[in-house]
């Protein structure tokens, strides 16, 4: 491994221009495009800790002890557990997790799973940059984060799907092709987690995530719903609800970029014509189930995944990011620190990841590539069924471009569920924290729609205090009068 200073300088010097596509990984800005491999210590740190054998052999106490994250000079003061769950033995496919017991009220605090989007974005981004117990300093030491969700929730992060972050498989056949497969594998991971930590089985379980996790969250929720209804399922997961931040769930009804950007003044009428034409073409491709066609048209127009970020949107606006319409670029320092920290030998040994690479999605984009036909498929029918049985909060940052609030509302208004008509007509309420308006919301049976002020694509990063208060209000019903 390189000295710390050189490592950070290397990552900073090579960091790509802040262009990153929704569909390859919305957080690729911390990866150098000209790097040739994923970070790895090349043989210094042993094998990844596979916990499935402990569970299968009934060695729960031993498994918990093995998963305990070791304290180091850079990572201390936080109790946590990490390791891998095998989700497909045919291909040695394993999902990586990192779990933090709640800071207070551990016997009653809800269990919250966080899933990053992408596809191909590691949930370590959420942990280190958005809502986890700590962040990484320039000195590559963790420091406590204010307003972390772990203050009153058990927090579980999973690198999903297989091939993302530390999660791995031995075969290309092990990569997910659709949300059914992702839901099944997440279910296997969560089931094993609850067997390893049986004291958590009775707690309310909430699935949360952002961006492309607008598909992952319902995929897991729908799978749990089906398995719980099956009397032969060995474990009934106590699913209490789901929360999706700036989610991408129903592509054909989220194709309103041209009108939105024009109203913001970011494009002119000529560019608007191009957007409207390409969006119409994309809708036609989706109607014909030609998902590769839809992907290519929108990639050229907006995302730039397949051509190094060189999209029509970036060329005419000069924007190197579409996470906040008040910012043309992002400061990647937090992400650079995160990656440098995860590359340290002592970190890797503490987390039990062994020599398993932390996948660079620029160099190894197989997660996105194998899910390309999934990108423009809708999971709205799953959401409709889930709304009949569970509470789902859809929250959006006011300033996002790529998964903008009006586009979320457009697809929510087309959902068919028992509160659909009421949702379309119910007036908004205001959500105030400490005397300040933080958000506007609507309640319609199980549906909770929220607009968070002064936030972009990553609400917990942009408004950490409000995001923590919001998730607490949702997971602790009745704690905020008039909300849920």
mmCIF file with all atom_site columns, C-alpha atoms in Angstrom, residues 174-367:
data_model
loop_
_atom_site.group_PDB
_atom_site.id
_atom_site.type_symbol
_atom_site.label_atom_id
_atom_site.label_alt_id
_atom_site.label_comp_id
_atom_site.label_asym_id
_atom_site.label_entity_id
_atom_site.label_seq_id
_atom_site.pdbx_PDB_ins_code
_atom_site.Cartn_x
_atom_site.Cartn_y
_atom_site.Cartn_z
_atom_site.occupancy
_atom_site.B_iso_or_equiv
_atom_site.pdbx_formal_charge
_atom_site.auth_seq_id
_atom_site.auth_comp_id
_atom_site.auth_asym_id
_atom_site.auth_atom_id
_atom_site.pdbx_PDB_model_num
ATOM 1   C CA . UNK A 1 174 ? -23.721 -14.575 -11.086 1.00 0.00 ? 174 UNK A CA 1
ATOM 2   C CA . UNK A 1 175 ? -24.557 -10.968 -11.994 1.00 0.00 ? 175 UNK A CA 1
ATOM 3   C CA . UNK A 1 176 ? -28.196 -9.926  -11.668 1.00 0.00 ? 176 UNK A CA 1
ATOM 4   C CA . UNK A 1 177 ? -30.233 -9.431  -14.845 1.00 0.00 ? 177 UNK A CA 1
ATOM 5   C CA . UNK A 1 178 ? -33.444 -8.044  -13.352 1.00 0.00 ? 178 UNK A CA 1
ATOM 6   C CA . UNK A 1 179 ? -35.212 -6.889  -10.199 1.00 0.00 ? 179 UNK A CA 1
ATOM 7   C CA . UNK A 1 180 ? -36.715 -10.318 -9.502  1.00 0.00 ? 180 UNK A CA 1
ATOM 8   C CA . UNK A 1 181 ? -33.229 -11.734 -9.076  1.00 0.00 ? 181 UNK A CA 1
ATOM 9   C CA . UNK A 1 182 ? -32.122 -8.723  -7.029  1.00 0.00 ? 182 UNK A CA 1
ATOM 10  C CA . UNK A 1 183 ? -35.137 -9.031  -4.746  1.00 0.00 ? 183 UNK A CA 1
ATOM 11  C CA . UNK A 1 184 ? -34.487 -12.736 -4.187  1.00 0.00 ? 184 UNK A CA 1
ATOM 12  C CA . UNK A 1 185 ? -30.810 -12.230 -3.391  1.00 0.00 ? 185 UNK A CA 1
ATOM 13  C CA . UNK A 1 186 ? -31.475 -9.327  -1.042  1.00 0.00 ? 186 UNK A CA 1
ATOM 14  C CA . UNK A 1 187 ? -34.100 -11.461 0.681   1.00 0.00 ? 187 UNK A CA 1
ATOM 15  C CA . UNK A 1 188 ? -31.553 -14.229 1.195   1.00 0.00 ? 188 UNK A CA 1
ATOM 16  C CA . UNK A 1 189 ? -29.057 -11.738 2.625   1.00 0.00 ? 189 UNK A CA 1
ATOM 17  C CA . UNK A 1 190 ? -31.565 -10.106 4.988   1.00 0.00 ? 190 UNK A CA 1
ATOM 18  C CA . UNK A 1 191 ? -32.875 -13.501 6.106   1.00 0.00 ? 191 UNK A CA 1
ATOM 19  C CA . UNK A 1 192 ? -29.353 -14.646 6.945   1.00 0.00 ? 192 UNK A CA 1
ATOM 20  C CA . UNK A 1 193 ? -28.657 -11.381 8.730   1.00 0.00 ? 193 UNK A CA 1
ATOM 21  C CA . UNK A 1 194 ? -31.719 -11.849 10.937  1.00 0.00 ? 194 UNK A CA 1
ATOM 22  C CA . UNK A 1 195 ? -30.690 -15.421 11.685  1.00 0.00 ? 195 UNK A CA 1
ATOM 23  C CA . UNK A 1 196 ? -27.236 -14.188 12.685  1.00 0.00 ? 196 UNK A CA 1
ATOM 24  C CA . UNK A 1 197 ? -28.810 -11.485 14.883  1.00 0.00 ? 197 UNK A CA 1
ATOM 25  C CA . UNK A 1 198 ? -32.049 -13.124 16.091  1.00 0.00 ? 198 UNK A CA 1
ATOM 26  C CA . UNK A 1 199 ? -32.643 -10.405 18.693  1.00 0.00 ? 199 UNK A CA 1
ATOM 27  C CA . UNK A 1 200 ? -33.567 -8.092  15.789  1.00 0.00 ? 200 UNK A CA 1
ATOM 28  C CA . UNK A 1 201 ? -36.254 -10.326 14.269  1.00 0.00 ? 201 UNK A CA 1
ATOM 29  C CA . UNK A 1 202 ? -39.180 -8.784  16.168  1.00 0.00 ? 202 UNK A CA 1
ATOM 30  C CA . UNK A 1 203 ? -38.191 -5.171  15.509  1.00 0.00 ? 203 UNK A CA 1
ATOM 31  C CA . UNK A 1 204 ? -39.954 -3.125  12.795  1.00 0.00 ? 204 UNK A CA 1
ATOM 32  C CA . UNK A 1 205 ? -37.952 -3.476  9.572   1.00 0.00 ? 205 UNK A CA 1
ATOM 33  C CA . UNK A 1 206 ? -37.754 -0.609  7.079   1.00 0.00 ? 206 UNK A CA 1
ATOM 34  C CA . UNK A 1 207 ? -36.172 -0.755  3.624   1.00 0.00 ? 207 UNK A CA 1
ATOM 35  C CA . UNK A 1 208 ? -34.705 2.559   2.468   1.00 0.00 ? 208 UNK A CA 1
ATOM 36  C CA . UNK A 1 209 ? -32.557 3.831   -0.369  1.00 0.00 ? 209 UNK A CA 1
ATOM 37  C CA . UNK A 1 210 ? -32.216 6.435   -3.080  1.00 0.00 ? 210 UNK A CA 1
ATOM 38  C CA . UNK A 1 211 ? -31.965 6.904   -6.837  1.00 0.00 ? 211 UNK A CA 1
ATOM 39  C CA . UNK A 1 212 ? -31.906 3.524   -8.652  1.00 0.00 ? 212 UNK A CA 1
ATOM 40  C CA . UNK A 1 213 ? -32.799 1.976   -5.306  1.00 0.00 ? 213 UNK A CA 1
ATOM 41  C CA . UNK A 1 214 ? -36.250 3.219   -6.277  1.00 0.00 ? 214 UNK A CA 1
ATOM 42  C CA . UNK A 1 215 ? -36.275 -0.232  -7.895  1.00 0.00 ? 215 UNK A CA 1
ATOM 43  C CA . UNK A 1 216 ? -34.268 -2.162  -5.293  1.00 0.00 ? 216 UNK A CA 1
ATOM 44  C CA . UNK A 1 217 ? -36.443 -1.094  -2.354  1.00 0.00 ? 217 UNK A CA 1
ATOM 45  C CA . UNK A 1 218 ? -39.745 -2.281  -3.905  1.00 0.00 ? 218 UNK A CA 1
ATOM 46  C CA . UNK A 1 219 ? -38.013 -5.392  -5.291  1.00 0.00 ? 219 UNK A CA 1
ATOM 47  C CA . UNK A 1 220 ? -37.014 -6.495  -1.806  1.00 0.00 ? 220 UNK A CA 1
ATOM 48  C CA . UNK A 1 221 ? -40.295 -5.323  -0.280  1.00 0.00 ? 221 UNK A CA 1
ATOM 49  C CA . UNK A 1 222 ? -42.333 -7.270  -2.825  1.00 0.00 ? 222 UNK A CA 1
ATOM 50  C CA . UNK A 1 223 ? -40.219 -10.395 -2.307  1.00 0.00 ? 223 UNK A CA 1
ATOM 51  C CA . UNK A 1 224 ? -40.665 -10.182 1.474   1.00 0.00 ? 224 UNK A CA 1
ATOM 52  C CA . UNK A 1 225 ? -44.400 -9.649  1.000   1.00 0.00 ? 225 UNK A CA 1
ATOM 53  C CA . UNK A 1 226 ? -44.628 -12.815 -1.095  1.00 0.00 ? 226 UNK A CA 1
ATOM 54  C CA . UNK A 1 227 ? -42.416 -14.898 1.186   1.00 0.00 ? 227 UNK A CA 1
ATOM 55  C CA . UNK A 1 228 ? -44.277 -13.799 4.324   1.00 0.00 ? 228 UNK A CA 1
ATOM 56  C CA . UNK A 1 229 ? -47.528 -14.976 2.731   1.00 0.00 ? 229 UNK A CA 1
ATOM 57  C CA . UNK A 1 230 ? -45.972 -18.381 2.112   1.00 0.00 ? 230 UNK A CA 1
ATOM 58  C CA . UNK A 1 231 ? -46.575 -20.571 5.149   1.00 0.00 ? 231 UNK A CA 1
ATOM 59  C CA . UNK A 1 232 ? -43.479 -22.635 4.346   1.00 0.00 ? 232 UNK A CA 1
ATOM 60  C CA . UNK A 1 233 ? -41.113 -19.656 4.642   1.00 0.00 ? 233 UNK A CA 1
ATOM 61  C CA . UNK A 1 234 ? -38.744 -20.382 7.557   1.00 0.00 ? 234 UNK A CA 1
ATOM 62  C CA . UNK A 1 235 ? -38.567 -16.755 8.676   1.00 0.00 ? 235 UNK A CA 1
ATOM 63  C CA . UNK A 1 236 ? -41.207 -14.049 8.643   1.00 0.00 ? 236 UNK A CA 1
ATOM 64  C CA . UNK A 1 237 ? -39.547 -10.651 8.217   1.00 0.00 ? 237 UNK A CA 1
ATOM 65  C CA . UNK A 1 238 ? -41.350 -7.931  10.169  1.00 0.00 ? 238 UNK A CA 1
ATOM 66  C CA . UNK A 1 239 ? -41.646 -5.478  7.265   1.00 0.00 ? 239 UNK A CA 1
ATOM 67  C CA . UNK A 1 240 ? -43.112 -2.195  8.521   1.00 0.00 ? 240 UNK A CA 1
ATOM 68  C CA . UNK A 1 241 ? -42.530 0.127   5.570   1.00 0.00 ? 241 UNK A CA 1
ATOM 69  C CA . UNK A 1 242 ? -40.258 1.521   2.884   1.00 0.00 ? 242 UNK A CA 1
ATOM 70  C CA . UNK A 1 243 ? -38.703 4.922   2.158   1.00 0.00 ? 243 UNK A CA 1
ATOM 71  C CA . UNK A 1 244 ? -37.410 5.919   -1.278  1.00 0.00 ? 244 UNK A CA 1
ATOM 72  C CA . UNK A 1 245 ? -35.389 9.090   -1.764  1.00 0.00 ? 245 UNK A CA 1
ATOM 73  C CA . UNK A 1 246 ? -35.291 10.713  -5.212  1.00 0.00 ? 246 UNK A CA 1
ATOM 74  C CA . UNK A 1 247 ? -36.227 7.357   -6.647  1.00 0.00 ? 247 UNK A CA 1
ATOM 75  C CA . UNK A 1 248 ? -36.139 6.009   -10.180 1.00 0.00 ? 248 UNK A CA 1
ATOM 76  C CA . UNK A 1 249 ? -38.995 3.516   -10.407 1.00 0.00 ? 249 UNK A CA 1
ATOM 77  C CA . UNK A 1 250 ? -41.332 4.096   -13.367 1.00 0.00 ? 250 UNK A CA 1
ATOM 78  C CA . UNK A 1 251 ? -39.211 5.292   -16.332 1.00 0.00 ? 251 UNK A CA 1
ATOM 79  C CA . UNK A 1 252 ? -41.915 6.034   -18.894 1.00 0.00 ? 252 UNK A CA 1
ATOM 80  C CA . UNK A 1 253 ? -43.706 8.349   -16.471 1.00 0.00 ? 253 UNK A CA 1
ATOM 81  C CA . UNK A 1 254 ? -40.484 10.033  -15.372 1.00 0.00 ? 254 UNK A CA 1
ATOM 82  C CA . UNK A 1 255 ? -39.567 11.315  -18.850 1.00 0.00 ? 255 UNK A CA 1
ATOM 83  C CA . UNK A 1 256 ? -40.275 15.014  -18.391 1.00 0.00 ? 256 UNK A CA 1
ATOM 84  C CA . UNK A 1 257 ? -36.753 16.422  -18.418 1.00 0.00 ? 257 UNK A CA 1
ATOM 85  C CA . UNK A 1 258 ? -37.177 18.866  -21.279 1.00 0.00 ? 258 UNK A CA 1
ATOM 86  C CA . UNK A 1 259 ? -40.085 20.806  -19.814 1.00 0.00 ? 259 UNK A CA 1
ATOM 87  C CA . UNK A 1 260 ? -38.454 20.788  -16.384 1.00 0.00 ? 260 UNK A CA 1
ATOM 88  C CA . UNK A 1 261 ? -35.083 22.077  -17.599 1.00 0.00 ? 261 UNK A CA 1
ATOM 89  C CA . UNK A 1 262 ? -36.759 24.693  -19.786 1.00 0.00 ? 262 UNK A CA 1
ATOM 90  C CA . UNK A 1 263 ? -38.781 26.007  -16.850 1.00 0.00 ? 263 UNK A CA 1
ATOM 91  C CA . UNK A 1 264 ? -35.564 26.254  -14.841 1.00 0.00 ? 264 UNK A CA 1
ATOM 92  C CA . UNK A 1 265 ? -33.960 28.251  -17.631 1.00 0.00 ? 265 UNK A CA 1
ATOM 93  C CA . UNK A 1 266 ? -31.188 25.709  -18.162 1.00 0.00 ? 266 UNK A CA 1
ATOM 94  C CA . UNK A 1 267 ? -32.121 25.025  -21.795 1.00 0.00 ? 267 UNK A CA 1
ATOM 95  C CA . UNK A 1 268 ? -33.663 27.144  -24.550 1.00 0.00 ? 268 UNK A CA 1
ATOM 96  C CA . UNK A 1 269 ? -36.542 26.366  -26.900 1.00 0.00 ? 269 UNK A CA 1
ATOM 97  C CA . UNK A 1 270 ? -34.233 24.745  -29.460 1.00 0.00 ? 270 UNK A CA 1
ATOM 98  C CA . UNK A 1 271 ? -32.843 22.330  -26.893 1.00 0.00 ? 271 UNK A CA 1
ATOM 99  C CA . UNK A 1 272 ? -36.370 21.746  -25.605 1.00 0.00 ? 272 UNK A CA 1
ATOM 100 C CA . UNK A 1 273 ? -37.355 20.447  -29.051 1.00 0.00 ? 273 UNK A CA 1
ATOM 101 C CA . UNK A 1 274 ? -34.486 17.922  -28.940 1.00 0.00 ? 274 UNK A CA 1
ATOM 102 C CA . UNK A 1 275 ? -35.483 16.788  -25.448 1.00 0.00 ? 275 UNK A CA 1
ATOM 103 C CA . UNK A 1 276 ? -39.144 16.383  -26.386 1.00 0.00 ? 276 UNK A CA 1
ATOM 104 C CA . UNK A 1 277 ? -38.276 14.467  -29.543 1.00 0.00 ? 277 UNK A CA 1
ATOM 105 C CA . UNK A 1 278 ? -35.894 12.085  -27.769 1.00 0.00 ? 278 UNK A CA 1
ATOM 106 C CA . UNK A 1 279 ? -38.256 11.585  -24.848 1.00 0.00 ? 279 UNK A CA 1
ATOM 107 C CA . UNK A 1 280 ? -41.033 10.666  -27.276 1.00 0.00 ? 280 UNK A CA 1
ATOM 108 C CA . UNK A 1 281 ? -38.707 8.222   -29.034 1.00 0.00 ? 281 UNK A CA 1
ATOM 109 C CA . UNK A 1 282 ? -37.761 6.702   -25.679 1.00 0.00 ? 282 UNK A CA 1
ATOM 110 C CA . UNK A 1 283 ? -41.421 6.246   -24.752 1.00 0.00 ? 283 UNK A CA 1
ATOM 111 C CA . UNK A 1 284 ? -42.011 4.488   -28.083 1.00 0.00 ? 284 UNK A CA 1
ATOM 112 C CA . UNK A 1 285 ? -39.033 2.188   -27.448 1.00 0.00 ? 285 UNK A CA 1
ATOM 113 C CA . UNK A 1 286 ? -40.405 1.319   -24.003 1.00 0.00 ? 286 UNK A CA 1
ATOM 114 C CA . UNK A 1 287 ? -43.855 0.601   -25.460 1.00 0.00 ? 287 UNK A CA 1
ATOM 115 C CA . UNK A 1 288 ? -42.219 -1.834  -27.890 1.00 0.00 ? 288 UNK A CA 1
ATOM 116 C CA . UNK A 1 289 ? -40.165 -3.369  -25.032 1.00 0.00 ? 289 UNK A CA 1
ATOM 117 C CA . UNK A 1 290 ? -37.023 -2.356  -26.914 1.00 0.00 ? 290 UNK A CA 1
ATOM 118 C CA . UNK A 1 291 ? -35.155 -1.406  -23.762 1.00 0.00 ? 291 UNK A CA 1
ATOM 119 C CA . UNK A 1 292 ? -31.739 -1.210  -25.427 1.00 0.00 ? 292 UNK A CA 1
ATOM 120 C CA . UNK A 1 293 ? -33.124 1.425   -27.782 1.00 0.00 ? 293 UNK A CA 1
ATOM 121 C CA . UNK A 1 294 ? -34.526 3.412   -24.851 1.00 0.00 ? 294 UNK A CA 1
ATOM 122 C CA . UNK A 1 295 ? -31.211 3.204   -23.020 1.00 0.00 ? 295 UNK A CA 1
ATOM 123 C CA . UNK A 1 296 ? -29.196 4.472   -25.989 1.00 0.00 ? 296 UNK A CA 1
ATOM 124 C CA . UNK A 1 297 ? -31.479 7.420   -26.734 1.00 0.00 ? 297 UNK A CA 1
ATOM 125 C CA . UNK A 1 298 ? -31.524 8.651   -23.125 1.00 0.00 ? 298 UNK A CA 1
ATOM 126 C CA . UNK A 1 299 ? -27.828 7.963   -22.664 1.00 0.00 ? 299 UNK A CA 1
ATOM 127 C CA . UNK A 1 300 ? -26.982 10.238  -25.587 1.00 0.00 ? 300 UNK A CA 1
ATOM 128 C CA . UNK A 1 301 ? -29.469 12.846  -24.418 1.00 0.00 ? 301 UNK A CA 1
ATOM 129 C CA . UNK A 1 302 ? -28.830 13.015  -20.691 1.00 0.00 ? 302 UNK A CA 1
ATOM 130 C CA . UNK A 1 303 ? -26.798 10.339  -18.950 1.00 0.00 ? 303 UNK A CA 1
ATOM 131 C CA . UNK A 1 304 ? -23.584 9.857   -20.890 1.00 0.00 ? 304 UNK A CA 1
ATOM 132 C CA . UNK A 1 305 ? -22.858 6.441   -19.409 1.00 0.00 ? 305 UNK A CA 1
ATOM 133 C CA . UNK A 1 306 ? -21.670 4.827   -22.620 1.00 0.00 ? 306 UNK A CA 1
ATOM 134 C CA . UNK A 1 307 ? -19.644 7.769   -23.933 1.00 0.00 ? 307 UNK A CA 1
ATOM 135 C CA . UNK A 1 308 ? -17.658 9.059   -20.985 1.00 0.00 ? 308 UNK A CA 1
ATOM 136 C CA . UNK A 1 309 ? -20.261 11.543  -19.779 1.00 0.00 ? 309 UNK A CA 1
ATOM 137 C CA . UNK A 1 310 ? -20.498 13.330  -23.132 1.00 0.00 ? 310 UNK A CA 1
ATOM 138 C CA . UNK A 1 311 ? -24.272 13.846  -23.288 1.00 0.00 ? 311 UNK A CA 1
ATOM 139 C CA . UNK A 1 312 ? -26.341 16.501  -25.044 1.00 0.00 ? 312 UNK A CA 1
ATOM 140 C CA . UNK A 1 313 ? -27.362 17.853  -21.631 1.00 0.00 ? 313 UNK A CA 1
ATOM 141 C CA . UNK A 1 314 ? -23.794 18.288  -20.410 1.00 0.00 ? 314 UNK A CA 1
ATOM 142 C CA . UNK A 1 315 ? -22.662 19.830  -23.701 1.00 0.00 ? 315 UNK A CA 1
ATOM 143 C CA . UNK A 1 316 ? -25.341 22.527  -23.832 1.00 0.00 ? 316 UNK A CA 1
ATOM 144 C CA . UNK A 1 317 ? -25.492 23.378  -20.123 1.00 0.00 ? 317 UNK A CA 1
ATOM 145 C CA . UNK A 1 318 ? -21.875 22.923  -19.076 1.00 0.00 ? 318 UNK A CA 1
ATOM 146 C CA . UNK A 1 319 ? -23.140 20.921  -16.104 1.00 0.00 ? 319 UNK A CA 1
ATOM 147 C CA . UNK A 1 320 ? -20.870 18.097  -15.023 1.00 0.00 ? 320 UNK A CA 1
ATOM 148 C CA . UNK A 1 321 ? -23.513 16.784  -12.620 1.00 0.00 ? 321 UNK A CA 1
ATOM 149 C CA . UNK A 1 322 ? -27.280 16.591  -12.467 1.00 0.00 ? 322 UNK A CA 1
ATOM 150 C CA . UNK A 1 323 ? -27.728 16.179  -8.744  1.00 0.00 ? 323 UNK A CA 1
ATOM 151 C CA . UNK A 1 324 ? -28.560 19.817  -7.960  1.00 0.00 ? 324 UNK A CA 1
ATOM 152 C CA . UNK A 1 325 ? -29.614 22.508  -10.425 1.00 0.00 ? 325 UNK A CA 1
ATOM 153 C CA . UNK A 1 326 ? -27.808 25.182  -8.391  1.00 0.00 ? 326 UNK A CA 1
ATOM 154 C CA . UNK A 1 327 ? -24.448 23.435  -8.803  1.00 0.00 ? 327 UNK A CA 1
ATOM 155 C CA . UNK A 1 328 ? -22.602 22.647  -12.031 1.00 0.00 ? 328 UNK A CA 1
ATOM 156 C CA . UNK A 1 329 ? -20.100 20.336  -10.325 1.00 0.00 ? 329 UNK A CA 1
ATOM 157 C CA . UNK A 1 330 ? -19.564 18.408  -7.097  1.00 0.00 ? 330 UNK A CA 1
ATOM 158 C CA . UNK A 1 331 ? -16.730 18.469  -4.569  1.00 0.00 ? 331 UNK A CA 1
ATOM 159 C CA . UNK A 1 332 ? -15.436 14.877  -4.538  1.00 0.00 ? 332 UNK A CA 1
ATOM 160 C CA . UNK A 1 333 ? -13.238 15.154  -1.439  1.00 0.00 ? 333 UNK A CA 1
ATOM 161 C CA . UNK A 1 334 ? -15.498 13.138  0.862   1.00 0.00 ? 334 UNK A CA 1
ATOM 162 C CA . UNK A 1 335 ? -15.678 10.321  -1.647  1.00 0.00 ? 335 UNK A CA 1
ATOM 163 C CA . UNK A 1 336 ? -11.918 10.403  -2.251  1.00 0.00 ? 336 UNK A CA 1
ATOM 164 C CA . UNK A 1 337 ? -11.324 10.129  1.492   1.00 0.00 ? 337 UNK A CA 1
ATOM 165 C CA . UNK A 1 338 ? -13.809 7.259   1.669   1.00 0.00 ? 338 UNK A CA 1
ATOM 166 C CA . UNK A 1 339 ? -12.123 5.234   -1.063  1.00 0.00 ? 339 UNK A CA 1
ATOM 167 C CA . UNK A 1 340 ? -8.650  5.906   0.352   1.00 0.00 ? 340 UNK A CA 1
ATOM 168 C CA . UNK A 1 341 ? -9.842  4.760   3.789   1.00 0.00 ? 341 UNK A CA 1
ATOM 169 C CA . UNK A 1 342 ? -11.336 1.557   2.379   1.00 0.00 ? 342 UNK A CA 1
ATOM 170 C CA . UNK A 1 343 ? -8.074  0.797   0.554   1.00 0.00 ? 343 UNK A CA 1
ATOM 171 C CA . UNK A 1 344 ? -6.039  0.772   3.783   1.00 0.00 ? 344 UNK A CA 1
ATOM 172 C CA . UNK A 1 345 ? -4.801  -2.647  4.893   1.00 0.00 ? 345 UNK A CA 1
ATOM 173 C CA . UNK A 1 346 ? -5.904  -2.029  8.472   1.00 0.00 ? 346 UNK A CA 1
ATOM 174 C CA . UNK A 1 347 ? -9.408  -1.056  7.337   1.00 0.00 ? 347 UNK A CA 1
ATOM 175 C CA . UNK A 1 348 ? -9.776  -4.087  5.123   1.00 0.00 ? 348 UNK A CA 1
ATOM 176 C CA . UNK A 1 349 ? -8.654  -6.413  7.902   1.00 0.00 ? 349 UNK A CA 1
ATOM 177 C CA . UNK A 1 350 ? -11.032 -4.753  10.367  1.00 0.00 ? 350 UNK A CA 1
ATOM 178 C CA . UNK A 1 351 ? -13.960 -5.149  7.946   1.00 0.00 ? 351 UNK A CA 1
ATOM 179 C CA . UNK A 1 352 ? -13.151 -8.789  7.099   1.00 0.00 ? 352 UNK A CA 1
ATOM 180 C CA . UNK A 1 353 ? -13.136 -8.129  3.341   1.00 0.00 ? 353 UNK A CA 1
ATOM 181 C CA . UNK A 1 354 ? -9.762  -9.781  2.804   1.00 0.00 ? 354 UNK A CA 1
ATOM 182 C CA . UNK A 1 355 ? -8.223  -9.130  -0.592  1.00 0.00 ? 355 UNK A CA 1
ATOM 183 C CA . UNK A 1 356 ? -11.613 -8.687  -2.240  1.00 0.00 ? 356 UNK A CA 1
ATOM 184 C CA . UNK A 1 357 ? -11.438 -5.575  -4.489  1.00 0.00 ? 357 UNK A CA 1
ATOM 185 C CA . UNK A 1 358 ? -13.737 -2.621  -3.876  1.00 0.00 ? 358 UNK A CA 1
ATOM 186 C CA . UNK A 1 359 ? -15.128 -2.523  -7.396  1.00 0.00 ? 359 UNK A CA 1
ATOM 187 C CA . UNK A 1 360 ? -14.379 0.473   -9.580  1.00 0.00 ? 360 UNK A CA 1
ATOM 188 C CA . UNK A 1 361 ? -17.580 0.812   -11.680 1.00 0.00 ? 361 UNK A CA 1
ATOM 189 C CA . UNK A 1 362 ? -15.777 2.842   -14.339 1.00 0.00 ? 362 UNK A CA 1
ATOM 190 C CA . UNK A 1 363 ? -13.359 0.016   -15.106 1.00 0.00 ? 363 UNK A CA 1
ATOM 191 C CA . UNK A 1 364 ? -15.647 -2.884  -14.223 1.00 0.00 ? 364 UNK A CA 1
ATOM 192 C CA . UNK A 1 365 ? -19.182 -1.904  -15.224 1.00 0.00 ? 365 UNK A CA 1
ATOM 193 C CA . UNK A 1 366 ? -20.644 -5.395  -15.357 1.00 0.00 ? 366 UNK A CA 1
ATOM 194 C CA . UNK A 1 367 ? -23.351 -4.572  -12.780 1.00 0.00 ? 367 UNK A CA 1
#
